[in-house]
Coordinates of C-alpha atoms in Angstrom, one line a residue:
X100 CA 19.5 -20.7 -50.8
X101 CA 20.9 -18.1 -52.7
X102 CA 23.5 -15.7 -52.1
X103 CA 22.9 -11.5 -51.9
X104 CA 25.2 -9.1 -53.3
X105 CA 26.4 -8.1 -50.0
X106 CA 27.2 -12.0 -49.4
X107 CA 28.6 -12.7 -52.4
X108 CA 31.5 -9.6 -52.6
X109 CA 32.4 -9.6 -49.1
X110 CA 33.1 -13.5 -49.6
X111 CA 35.0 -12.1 -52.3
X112 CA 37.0 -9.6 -50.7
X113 CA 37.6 -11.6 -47.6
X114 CA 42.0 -12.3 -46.9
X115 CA 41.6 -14.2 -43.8
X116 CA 39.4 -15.2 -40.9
X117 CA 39.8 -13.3 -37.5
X118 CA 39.2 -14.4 -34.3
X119 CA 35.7 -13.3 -32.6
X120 CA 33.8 -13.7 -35.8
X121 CA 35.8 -10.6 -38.1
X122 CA 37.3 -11.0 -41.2
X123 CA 40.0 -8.9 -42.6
X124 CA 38.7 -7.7 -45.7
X125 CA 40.4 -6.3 -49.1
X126 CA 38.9 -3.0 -49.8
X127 CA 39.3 -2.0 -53.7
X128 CA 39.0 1.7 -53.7
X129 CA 39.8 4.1 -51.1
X130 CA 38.2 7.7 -51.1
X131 CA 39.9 10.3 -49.0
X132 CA 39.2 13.8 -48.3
X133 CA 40.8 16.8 -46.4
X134 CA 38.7 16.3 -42.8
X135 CA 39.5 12.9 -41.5
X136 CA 42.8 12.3 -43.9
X137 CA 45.3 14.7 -42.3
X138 CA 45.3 12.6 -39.0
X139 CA 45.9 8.9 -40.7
X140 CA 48.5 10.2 -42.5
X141 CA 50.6 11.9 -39.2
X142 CA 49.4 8.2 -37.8
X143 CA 51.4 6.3 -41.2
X144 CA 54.4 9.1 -41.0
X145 CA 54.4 8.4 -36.5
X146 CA 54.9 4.1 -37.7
X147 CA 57.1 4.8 -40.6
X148 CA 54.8 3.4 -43.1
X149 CA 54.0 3.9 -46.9
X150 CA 50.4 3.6 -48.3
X151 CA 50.3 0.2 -49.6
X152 CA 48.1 0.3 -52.8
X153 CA 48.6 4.7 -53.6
X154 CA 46.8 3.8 -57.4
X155 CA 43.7 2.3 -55.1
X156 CA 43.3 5.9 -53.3
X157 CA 42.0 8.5 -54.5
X158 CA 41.9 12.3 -53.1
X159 CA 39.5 15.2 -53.4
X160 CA 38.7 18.6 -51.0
X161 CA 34.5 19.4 -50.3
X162 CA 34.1 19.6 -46.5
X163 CA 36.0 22.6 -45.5
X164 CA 37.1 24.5 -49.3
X165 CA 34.6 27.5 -49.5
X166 CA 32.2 27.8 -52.4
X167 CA 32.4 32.3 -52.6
X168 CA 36.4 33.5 -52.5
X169 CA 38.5 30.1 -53.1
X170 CA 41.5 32.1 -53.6
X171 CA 44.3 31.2 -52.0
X172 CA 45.5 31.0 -48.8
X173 CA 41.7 30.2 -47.9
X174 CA 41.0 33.2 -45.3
X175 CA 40.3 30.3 -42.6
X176 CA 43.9 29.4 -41.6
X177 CA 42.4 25.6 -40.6
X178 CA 41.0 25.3 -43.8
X179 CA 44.2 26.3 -45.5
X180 CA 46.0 24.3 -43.2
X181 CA 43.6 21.0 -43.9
X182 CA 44.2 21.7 -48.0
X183 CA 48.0 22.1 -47.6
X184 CA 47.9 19.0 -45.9
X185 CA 46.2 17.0 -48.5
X186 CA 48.6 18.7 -50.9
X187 CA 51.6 18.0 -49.1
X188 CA 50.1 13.8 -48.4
X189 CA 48.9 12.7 -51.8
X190 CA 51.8 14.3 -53.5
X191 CA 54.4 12.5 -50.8
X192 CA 52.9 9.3 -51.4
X193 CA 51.6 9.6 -55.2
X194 CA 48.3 9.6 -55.0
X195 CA 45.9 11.1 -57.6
X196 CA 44.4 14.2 -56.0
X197 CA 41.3 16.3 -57.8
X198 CA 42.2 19.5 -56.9
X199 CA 40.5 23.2 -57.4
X200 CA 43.0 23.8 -60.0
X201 CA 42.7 20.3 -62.0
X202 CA 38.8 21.6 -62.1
X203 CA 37.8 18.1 -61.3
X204 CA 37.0 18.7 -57.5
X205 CA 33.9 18.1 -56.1
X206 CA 32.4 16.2 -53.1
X207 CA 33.8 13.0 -52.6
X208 CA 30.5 11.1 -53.1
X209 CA 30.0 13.1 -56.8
X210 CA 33.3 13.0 -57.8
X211 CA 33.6 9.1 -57.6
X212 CA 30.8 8.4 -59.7
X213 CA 31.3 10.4 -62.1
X214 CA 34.9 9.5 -62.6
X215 CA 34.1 5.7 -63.2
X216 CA 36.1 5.0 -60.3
X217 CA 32.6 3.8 -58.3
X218 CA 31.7 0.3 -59.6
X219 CA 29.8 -2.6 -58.9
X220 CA 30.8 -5.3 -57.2
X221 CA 33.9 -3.4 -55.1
X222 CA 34.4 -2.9 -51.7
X223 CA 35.2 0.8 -51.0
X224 CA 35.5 3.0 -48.1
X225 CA 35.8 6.8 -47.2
X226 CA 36.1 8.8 -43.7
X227 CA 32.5 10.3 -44.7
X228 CA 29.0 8.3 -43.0
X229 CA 27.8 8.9 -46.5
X230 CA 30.0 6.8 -48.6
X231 CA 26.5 4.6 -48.5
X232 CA 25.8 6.7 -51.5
X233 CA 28.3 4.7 -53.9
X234 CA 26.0 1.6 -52.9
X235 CA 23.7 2.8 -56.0
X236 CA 26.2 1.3 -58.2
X237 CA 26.1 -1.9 -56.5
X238 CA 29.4 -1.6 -54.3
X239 CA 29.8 -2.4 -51.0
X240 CA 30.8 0.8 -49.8
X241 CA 30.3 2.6 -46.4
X242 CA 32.1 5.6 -44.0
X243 CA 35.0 4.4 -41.7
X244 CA 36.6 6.6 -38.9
X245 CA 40.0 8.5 -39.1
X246 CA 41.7 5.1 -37.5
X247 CA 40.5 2.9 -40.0
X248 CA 41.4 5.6 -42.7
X249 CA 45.2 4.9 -41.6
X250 CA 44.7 0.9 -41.6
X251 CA 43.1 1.2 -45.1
X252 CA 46.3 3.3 -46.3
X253 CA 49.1 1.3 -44.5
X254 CA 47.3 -2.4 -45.3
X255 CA 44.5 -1.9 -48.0
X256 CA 42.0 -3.7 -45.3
X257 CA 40.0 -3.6 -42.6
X258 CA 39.0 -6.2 -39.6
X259 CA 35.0 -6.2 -39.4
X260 CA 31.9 -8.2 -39.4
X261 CA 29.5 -8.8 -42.1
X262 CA 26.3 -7.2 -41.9
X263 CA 22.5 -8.8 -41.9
X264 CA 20.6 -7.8 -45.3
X265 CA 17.3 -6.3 -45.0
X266 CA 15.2 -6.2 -48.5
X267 CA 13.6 -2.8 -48.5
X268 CA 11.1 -3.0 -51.7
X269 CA 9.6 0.3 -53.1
X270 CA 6.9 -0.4 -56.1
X271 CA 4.6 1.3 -57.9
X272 CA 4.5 5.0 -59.7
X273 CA 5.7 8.1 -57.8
X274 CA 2.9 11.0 -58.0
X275 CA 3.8 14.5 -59.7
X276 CA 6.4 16.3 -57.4
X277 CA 7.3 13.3 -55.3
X278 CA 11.4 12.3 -56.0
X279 CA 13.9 10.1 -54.8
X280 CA 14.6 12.6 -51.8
X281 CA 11.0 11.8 -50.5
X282 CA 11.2 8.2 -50.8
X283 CA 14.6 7.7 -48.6
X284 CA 12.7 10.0 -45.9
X285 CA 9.2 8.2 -45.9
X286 CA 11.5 4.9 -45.5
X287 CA 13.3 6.6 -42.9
X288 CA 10.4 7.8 -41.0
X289 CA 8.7 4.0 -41.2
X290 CA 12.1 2.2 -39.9
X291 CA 13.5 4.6 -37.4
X292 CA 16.9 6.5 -37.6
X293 CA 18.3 3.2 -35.6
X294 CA 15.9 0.8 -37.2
X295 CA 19.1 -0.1 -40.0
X296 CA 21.4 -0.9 -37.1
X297 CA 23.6 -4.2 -37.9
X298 CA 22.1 -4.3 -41.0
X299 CA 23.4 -3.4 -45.0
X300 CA 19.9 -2.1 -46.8
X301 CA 19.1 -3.3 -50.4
X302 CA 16.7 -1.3 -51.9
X303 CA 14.7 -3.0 -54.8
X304 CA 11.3 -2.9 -56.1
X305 CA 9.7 -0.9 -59.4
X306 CA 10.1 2.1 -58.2
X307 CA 13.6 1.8 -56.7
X308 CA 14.5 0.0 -60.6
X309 CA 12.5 3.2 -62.2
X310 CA 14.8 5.7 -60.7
X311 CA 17.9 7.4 -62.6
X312 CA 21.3 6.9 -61.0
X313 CA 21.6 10.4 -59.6
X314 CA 18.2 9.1 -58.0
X315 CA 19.2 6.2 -56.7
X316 CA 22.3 7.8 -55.3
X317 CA 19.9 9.7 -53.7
X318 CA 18.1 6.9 -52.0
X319 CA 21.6 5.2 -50.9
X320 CA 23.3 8.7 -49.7
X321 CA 20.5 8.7 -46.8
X322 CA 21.0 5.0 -46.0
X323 CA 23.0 5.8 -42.8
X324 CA 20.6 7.8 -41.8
X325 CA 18.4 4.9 -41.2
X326 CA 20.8 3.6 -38.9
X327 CA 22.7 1.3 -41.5
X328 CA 26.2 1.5 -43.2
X329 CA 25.5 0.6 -46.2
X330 CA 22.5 0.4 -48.7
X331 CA 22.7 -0.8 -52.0
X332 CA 20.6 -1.5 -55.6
X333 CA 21.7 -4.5 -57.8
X334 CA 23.5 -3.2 -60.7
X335 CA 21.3 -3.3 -64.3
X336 CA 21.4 -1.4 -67.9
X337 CA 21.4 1.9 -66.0
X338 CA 24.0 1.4 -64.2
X339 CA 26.4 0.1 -66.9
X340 CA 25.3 2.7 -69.0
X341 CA 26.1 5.9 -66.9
X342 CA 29.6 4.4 -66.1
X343 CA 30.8 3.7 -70.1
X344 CA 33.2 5.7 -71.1
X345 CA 33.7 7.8 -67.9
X346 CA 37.4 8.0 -67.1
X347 CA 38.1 5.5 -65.1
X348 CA 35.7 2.9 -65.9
X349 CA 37.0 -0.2 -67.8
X350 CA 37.9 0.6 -71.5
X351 CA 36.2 -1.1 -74.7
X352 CA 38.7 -3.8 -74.7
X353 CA 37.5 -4.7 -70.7
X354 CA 33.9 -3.9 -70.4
X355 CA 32.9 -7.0 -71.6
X356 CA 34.6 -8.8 -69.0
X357 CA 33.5 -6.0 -66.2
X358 CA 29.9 -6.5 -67.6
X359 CA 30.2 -10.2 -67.2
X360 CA 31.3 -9.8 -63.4
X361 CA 28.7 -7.1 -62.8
X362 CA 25.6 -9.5 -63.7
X363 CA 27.4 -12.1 -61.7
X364 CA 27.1 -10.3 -58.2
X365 CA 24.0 -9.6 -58.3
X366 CA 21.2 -11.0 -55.7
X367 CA 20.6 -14.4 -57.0
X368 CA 16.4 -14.5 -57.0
X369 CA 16.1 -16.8 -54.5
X370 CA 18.2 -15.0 -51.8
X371 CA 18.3 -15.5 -48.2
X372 CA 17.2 -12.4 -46.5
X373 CA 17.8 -11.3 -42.7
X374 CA 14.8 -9.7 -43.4
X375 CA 12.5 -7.6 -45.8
X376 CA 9.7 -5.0 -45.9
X377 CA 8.0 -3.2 -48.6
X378 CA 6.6 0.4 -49.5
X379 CA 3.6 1.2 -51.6
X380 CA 5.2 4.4 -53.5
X381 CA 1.5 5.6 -54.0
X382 CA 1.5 6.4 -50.4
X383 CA 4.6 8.7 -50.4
X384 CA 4.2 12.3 -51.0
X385 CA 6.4 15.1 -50.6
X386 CA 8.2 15.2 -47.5
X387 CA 9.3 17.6 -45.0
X388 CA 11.4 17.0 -41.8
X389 CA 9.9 18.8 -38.5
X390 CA 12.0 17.4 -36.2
X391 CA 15.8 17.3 -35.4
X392 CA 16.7 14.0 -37.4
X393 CA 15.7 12.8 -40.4
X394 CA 12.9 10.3 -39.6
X395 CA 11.0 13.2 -37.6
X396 CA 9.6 13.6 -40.8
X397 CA 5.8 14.1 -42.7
X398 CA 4.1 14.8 -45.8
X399 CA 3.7 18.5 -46.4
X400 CA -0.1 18.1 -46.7
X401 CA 0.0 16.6 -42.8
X402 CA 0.1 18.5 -39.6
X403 CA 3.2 18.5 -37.3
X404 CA 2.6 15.5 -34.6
X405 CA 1.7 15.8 -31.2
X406 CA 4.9 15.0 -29.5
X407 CA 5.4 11.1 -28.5
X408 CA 8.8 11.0 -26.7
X409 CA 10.9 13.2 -24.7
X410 CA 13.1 13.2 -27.9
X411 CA 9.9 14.8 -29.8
X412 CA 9.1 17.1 -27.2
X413 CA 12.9 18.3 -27.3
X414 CA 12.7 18.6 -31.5
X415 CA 9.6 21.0 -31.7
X416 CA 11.1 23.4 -28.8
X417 CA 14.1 23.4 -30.1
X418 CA 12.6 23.6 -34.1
X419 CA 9.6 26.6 -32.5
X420 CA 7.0 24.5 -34.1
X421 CA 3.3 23.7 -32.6
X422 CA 1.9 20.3 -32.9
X423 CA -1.4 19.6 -34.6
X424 CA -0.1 22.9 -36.9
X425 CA 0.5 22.3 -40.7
X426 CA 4.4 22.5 -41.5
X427 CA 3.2 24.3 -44.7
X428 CA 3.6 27.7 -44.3
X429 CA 6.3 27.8 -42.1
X430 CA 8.7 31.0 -42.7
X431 CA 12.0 30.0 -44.1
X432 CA 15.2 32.4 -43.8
X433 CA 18.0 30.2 -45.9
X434 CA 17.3 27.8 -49.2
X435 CA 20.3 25.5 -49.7
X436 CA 20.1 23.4 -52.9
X437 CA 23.6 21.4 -52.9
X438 CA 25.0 18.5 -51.2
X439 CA 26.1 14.9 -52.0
X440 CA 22.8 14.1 -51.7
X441 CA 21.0 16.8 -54.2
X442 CA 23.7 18.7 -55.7
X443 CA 24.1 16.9 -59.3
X444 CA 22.9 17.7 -62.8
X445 CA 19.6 16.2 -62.7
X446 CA 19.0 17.6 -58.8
X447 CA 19.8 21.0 -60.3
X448 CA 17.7 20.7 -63.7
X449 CA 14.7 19.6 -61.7
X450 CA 15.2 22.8 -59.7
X451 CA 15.8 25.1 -62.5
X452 CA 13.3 23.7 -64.8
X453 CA 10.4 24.9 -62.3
X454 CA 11.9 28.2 -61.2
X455 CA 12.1 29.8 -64.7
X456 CA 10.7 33.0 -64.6
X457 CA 10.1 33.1 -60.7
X458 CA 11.8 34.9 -58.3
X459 CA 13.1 34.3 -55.1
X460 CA 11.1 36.1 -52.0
X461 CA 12.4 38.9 -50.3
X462 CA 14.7 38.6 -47.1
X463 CA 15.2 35.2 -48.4
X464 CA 18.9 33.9 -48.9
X465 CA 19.2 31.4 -51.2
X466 CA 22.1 29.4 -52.8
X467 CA 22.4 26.8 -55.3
X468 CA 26.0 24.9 -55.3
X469 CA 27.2 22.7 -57.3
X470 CA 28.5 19.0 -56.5
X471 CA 31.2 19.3 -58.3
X472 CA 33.3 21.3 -61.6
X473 CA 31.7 18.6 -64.0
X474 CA 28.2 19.4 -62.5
X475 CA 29.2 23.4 -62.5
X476 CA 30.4 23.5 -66.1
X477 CA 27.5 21.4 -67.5
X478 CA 24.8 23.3 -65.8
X479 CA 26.3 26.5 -66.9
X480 CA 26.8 24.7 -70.7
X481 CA 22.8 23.5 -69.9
X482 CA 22.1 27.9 -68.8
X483 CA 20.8 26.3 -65.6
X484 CA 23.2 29.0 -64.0
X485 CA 21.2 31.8 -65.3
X486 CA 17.9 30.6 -64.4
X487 CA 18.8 30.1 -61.0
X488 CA 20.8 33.8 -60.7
X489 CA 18.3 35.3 -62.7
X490 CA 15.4 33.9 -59.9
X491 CA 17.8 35.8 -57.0
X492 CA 20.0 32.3 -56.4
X493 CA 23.7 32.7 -55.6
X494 CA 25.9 30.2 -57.7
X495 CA 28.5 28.9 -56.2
X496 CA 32.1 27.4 -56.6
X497 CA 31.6 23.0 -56.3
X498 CA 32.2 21.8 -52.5
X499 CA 29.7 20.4 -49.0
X500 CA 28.7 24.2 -48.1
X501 CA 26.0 24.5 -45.9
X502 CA 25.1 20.6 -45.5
X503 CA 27.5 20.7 -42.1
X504 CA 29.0 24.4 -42.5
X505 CA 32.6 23.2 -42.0
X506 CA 33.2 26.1 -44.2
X507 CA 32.3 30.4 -44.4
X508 CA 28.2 28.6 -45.0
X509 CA 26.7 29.2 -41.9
X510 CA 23.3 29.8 -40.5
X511 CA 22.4 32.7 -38.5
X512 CA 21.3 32.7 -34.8
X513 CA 18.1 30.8 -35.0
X514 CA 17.1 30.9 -38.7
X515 CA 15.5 28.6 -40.5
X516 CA 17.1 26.8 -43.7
X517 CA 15.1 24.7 -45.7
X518 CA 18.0 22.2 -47.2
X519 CA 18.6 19.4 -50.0
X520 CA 21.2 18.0 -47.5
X521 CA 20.8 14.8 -45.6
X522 CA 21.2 15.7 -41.6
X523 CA 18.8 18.5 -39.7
X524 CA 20.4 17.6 -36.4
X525 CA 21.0 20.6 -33.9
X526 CA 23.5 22.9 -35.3
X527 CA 24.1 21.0 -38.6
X528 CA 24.7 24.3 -40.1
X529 CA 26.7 26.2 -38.4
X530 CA 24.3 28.1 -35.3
X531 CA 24.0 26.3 -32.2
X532 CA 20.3 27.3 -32.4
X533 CA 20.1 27.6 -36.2
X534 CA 16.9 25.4 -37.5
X535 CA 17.2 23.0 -40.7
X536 CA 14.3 21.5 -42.6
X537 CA 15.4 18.7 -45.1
X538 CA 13.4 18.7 -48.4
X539 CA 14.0 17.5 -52.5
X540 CA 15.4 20.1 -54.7
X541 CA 12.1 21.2 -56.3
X542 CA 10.5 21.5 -52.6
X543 CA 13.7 24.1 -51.9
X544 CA 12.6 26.2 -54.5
X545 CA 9.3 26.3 -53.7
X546 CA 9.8 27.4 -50.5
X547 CA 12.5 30.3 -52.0
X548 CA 9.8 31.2 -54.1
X549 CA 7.3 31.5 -51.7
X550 CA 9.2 32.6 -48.9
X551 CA 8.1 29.5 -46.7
X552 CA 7.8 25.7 -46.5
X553 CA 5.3 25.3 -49.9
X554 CA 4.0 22.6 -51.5
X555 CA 5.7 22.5 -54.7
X556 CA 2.8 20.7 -56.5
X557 CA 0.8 23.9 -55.9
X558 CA 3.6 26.4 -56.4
X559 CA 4.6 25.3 -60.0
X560 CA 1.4 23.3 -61.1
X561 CA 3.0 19.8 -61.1

């Protein structure tokens, strides 16, 4: 039998064989950001050790920098005392940092791609659940805890088990107004928020090859969400092309040779599986969450479900929704359109390119931010800033915002945010009882437009 991509470049990472079935493992790129980084390097500077491979770490600030006044010192002292630190770290132990001032910060998860520094066929790591995303490119990549931050710094590896493959196929031709956002969910809702558990996901299929990379980023971001650590697409002609010439990707006189090694890691056709399951993308429409995780989840045109399990019971008191009601038409207070999951170019064209000449409803706050300074200055090059101010949108300055509100981006009390991000958990964004309803980009600004959860295929005659 054949060999996955998952097989084949953890086999090709692996340094030695551990006891109880582990295998220390070489990890070939290490992203680090200012959260879980300040602790693992205290830990290194407690042991008296050096980061062993500084020019395979890489640095940016997202979670906690704020997107309104970034003027220094931040007027949170933690935050200011989280960026200091990162300051003070990657300079100490020479480690390239994309900083505000450089202009090429941005959330860790958007900043890697679009350096060239995510690739196929790597191992990488990040203290972030969502470092799935970089899976699109056809890297073994997934989120690690502050420990494993410092083990990755002091030793460039990590002691773990390899994961069971599940084939998650997606084929056929997405309808008018259903994106990459809707597909992860209606996968999500089918497998269960644990159903990925133990398992790496590689998604496949026609519609999964169809998508663009900021697409399939998309679909890989929310991977964890289903329960598994990483999901991944096999690299192709899409792939290679979005990475050429991006500043860190192999130069004219190596891509050749990358190219070569790329094709080679890919799932051989008659790979062994753990398992495999298939969606008809005919049957996914636009999709809403209801609930308080991501797979409590419907189409917009279906009524909210009578409740199951306690745990559903617990979502729709806590969310003030009815069962058997439609979720359209739901008020909305807060329209977030950002995120590592939908705050790129193409997340933010598809959202301008449907709100020209609309307006956001009254008593309705909502903010567009930027992934990154590359995404900010080509949207404003684009006028994609002008359309969305123009509409009532606040632009913002590139960084996480109100995805977890680790930042001045909070909810209010018990508003309701409908949200581009990737988590609707209690409190994601910053009120104990604030509400969050997870939608695409061009569902977000349907329901700024309209005041309330819309169907965008009505809204903008799609």
């Amino acid at each position: 039998m054949g060999k996955t991509l998952f097989q084949k470049v953890f086999d090709k990472h692996k340094v030695a064989e551990l006891k109880g079935g582990k295998y220390q493992l070489f990890i070939g790129l290490h992203l680090i950001h200012e959260v879980t980084s300040p602790q693992a390097f205290a830990m290194l500077d407690e042991l008296g050790l050096n980061v062993a491979f500084p020019e395979r770490t890489f640095a940016t600030c997202d979670h906690i920098i704020p997107t309104d006044n970034t003027e220094r010192p931040f007027r949170d002292k933690i935050a200011e005392e989280m960026m200091k630190a990162i300051e003070n770290n990657t300079k100490k132990h020479h480690i390239k940092f994309f900083s505000p001032e450089s202009e090429e910060q941005g959330v860790v998860h958007i900043v890697g791609p679009e350096m060239g520094l995510t690739q196929p066929g790597i191992t990488m790591v990040c203290g972030d659940s969502h470092t799935a995303t970089h899976g699109a490119f056809g890297a073994v990549s997934f989120g690690i805890g502050t420990s494993q931050v410092r083990d990755v710094l002091a030793t460039q590896s990590l002691a773990m088990s390899p994961f069971k493959v599940r084939r998650v196929d997606v084929n056929g031709s997405l309808g008018k107004g259903v994106y990459a956002k809707d597909v992860i969910l209606h996968i999500i809702r089918k497998l269960g928020v644990n159903g990925g558990i133990g398992y790496a996901y590689e998604f496949g299929g026609s519609t999964i090859e169809s998508l663009s990379m900021e697409g399939r980023m998309t679909v890989c971001n929310m991977a964890i969400e289903g329960g598994a650590r990483v999901g991944y697409i096999n690299p192709d002609e899409k792939t290679y092309a979005f990475l050429k010439g991006k500043p860190y990707a192999p130069g004219a006189d190596k891509w050749d040779k990358a190219v070569r090694y790329w094709e080679s890691i890919k799932s051989d056709e008659d790979a062994n599986y753990d398992d495999k399951i298939s969606f008809n993308a005919e049957n996914i429409k636009p999709t809403v969450t209801w609930g308080i995780n991501p797979a409590q989840c419907i189409g917009i045109d279906e009524n909210i479900p009578e409740p199951v399990t306690e745990g559903d019971k617990e979502a729709l008191e806590y969310m003030k929704l009815q069962p058997n009601k439609p979720i359209e038409g739901t008020k909305v207070d807060v329209v977030f359109i950002g995120s590592c999951t939908n705050g790129r170019i193409e997340d933010l064209r598809e959202a301008a390119n449907v709100l020209k000449g609309k307006k956001v409803a009254n008593n309705i706050t909502a903010l567009v931010v930027p992934g990154s300074f590359s995404v900010k200055k080509q949207a404003e090059a684009e006028g994609l800033d002008r359309i969305f101010t123009e509409a009532g949108f606040q632009w913002r300055m590139p960084g996480c915002s109100m995805c977890l509100a680790m930042n001045p981006d909070k909810l209010e009390g018990e508003q309701l945010c409908a949200s581009t991000s990737n988590r609707n958990f209690k409190g994601r964004q910053g009120s104990s009882s604030g509400r969050t309803v997870l939608l695409s980009p061009v569902m977000a600004a349907a329901a700024a437009v309209t005041g309330k959860i819309s169907d965008a295929r009505k809204i903008f005659n799609l």
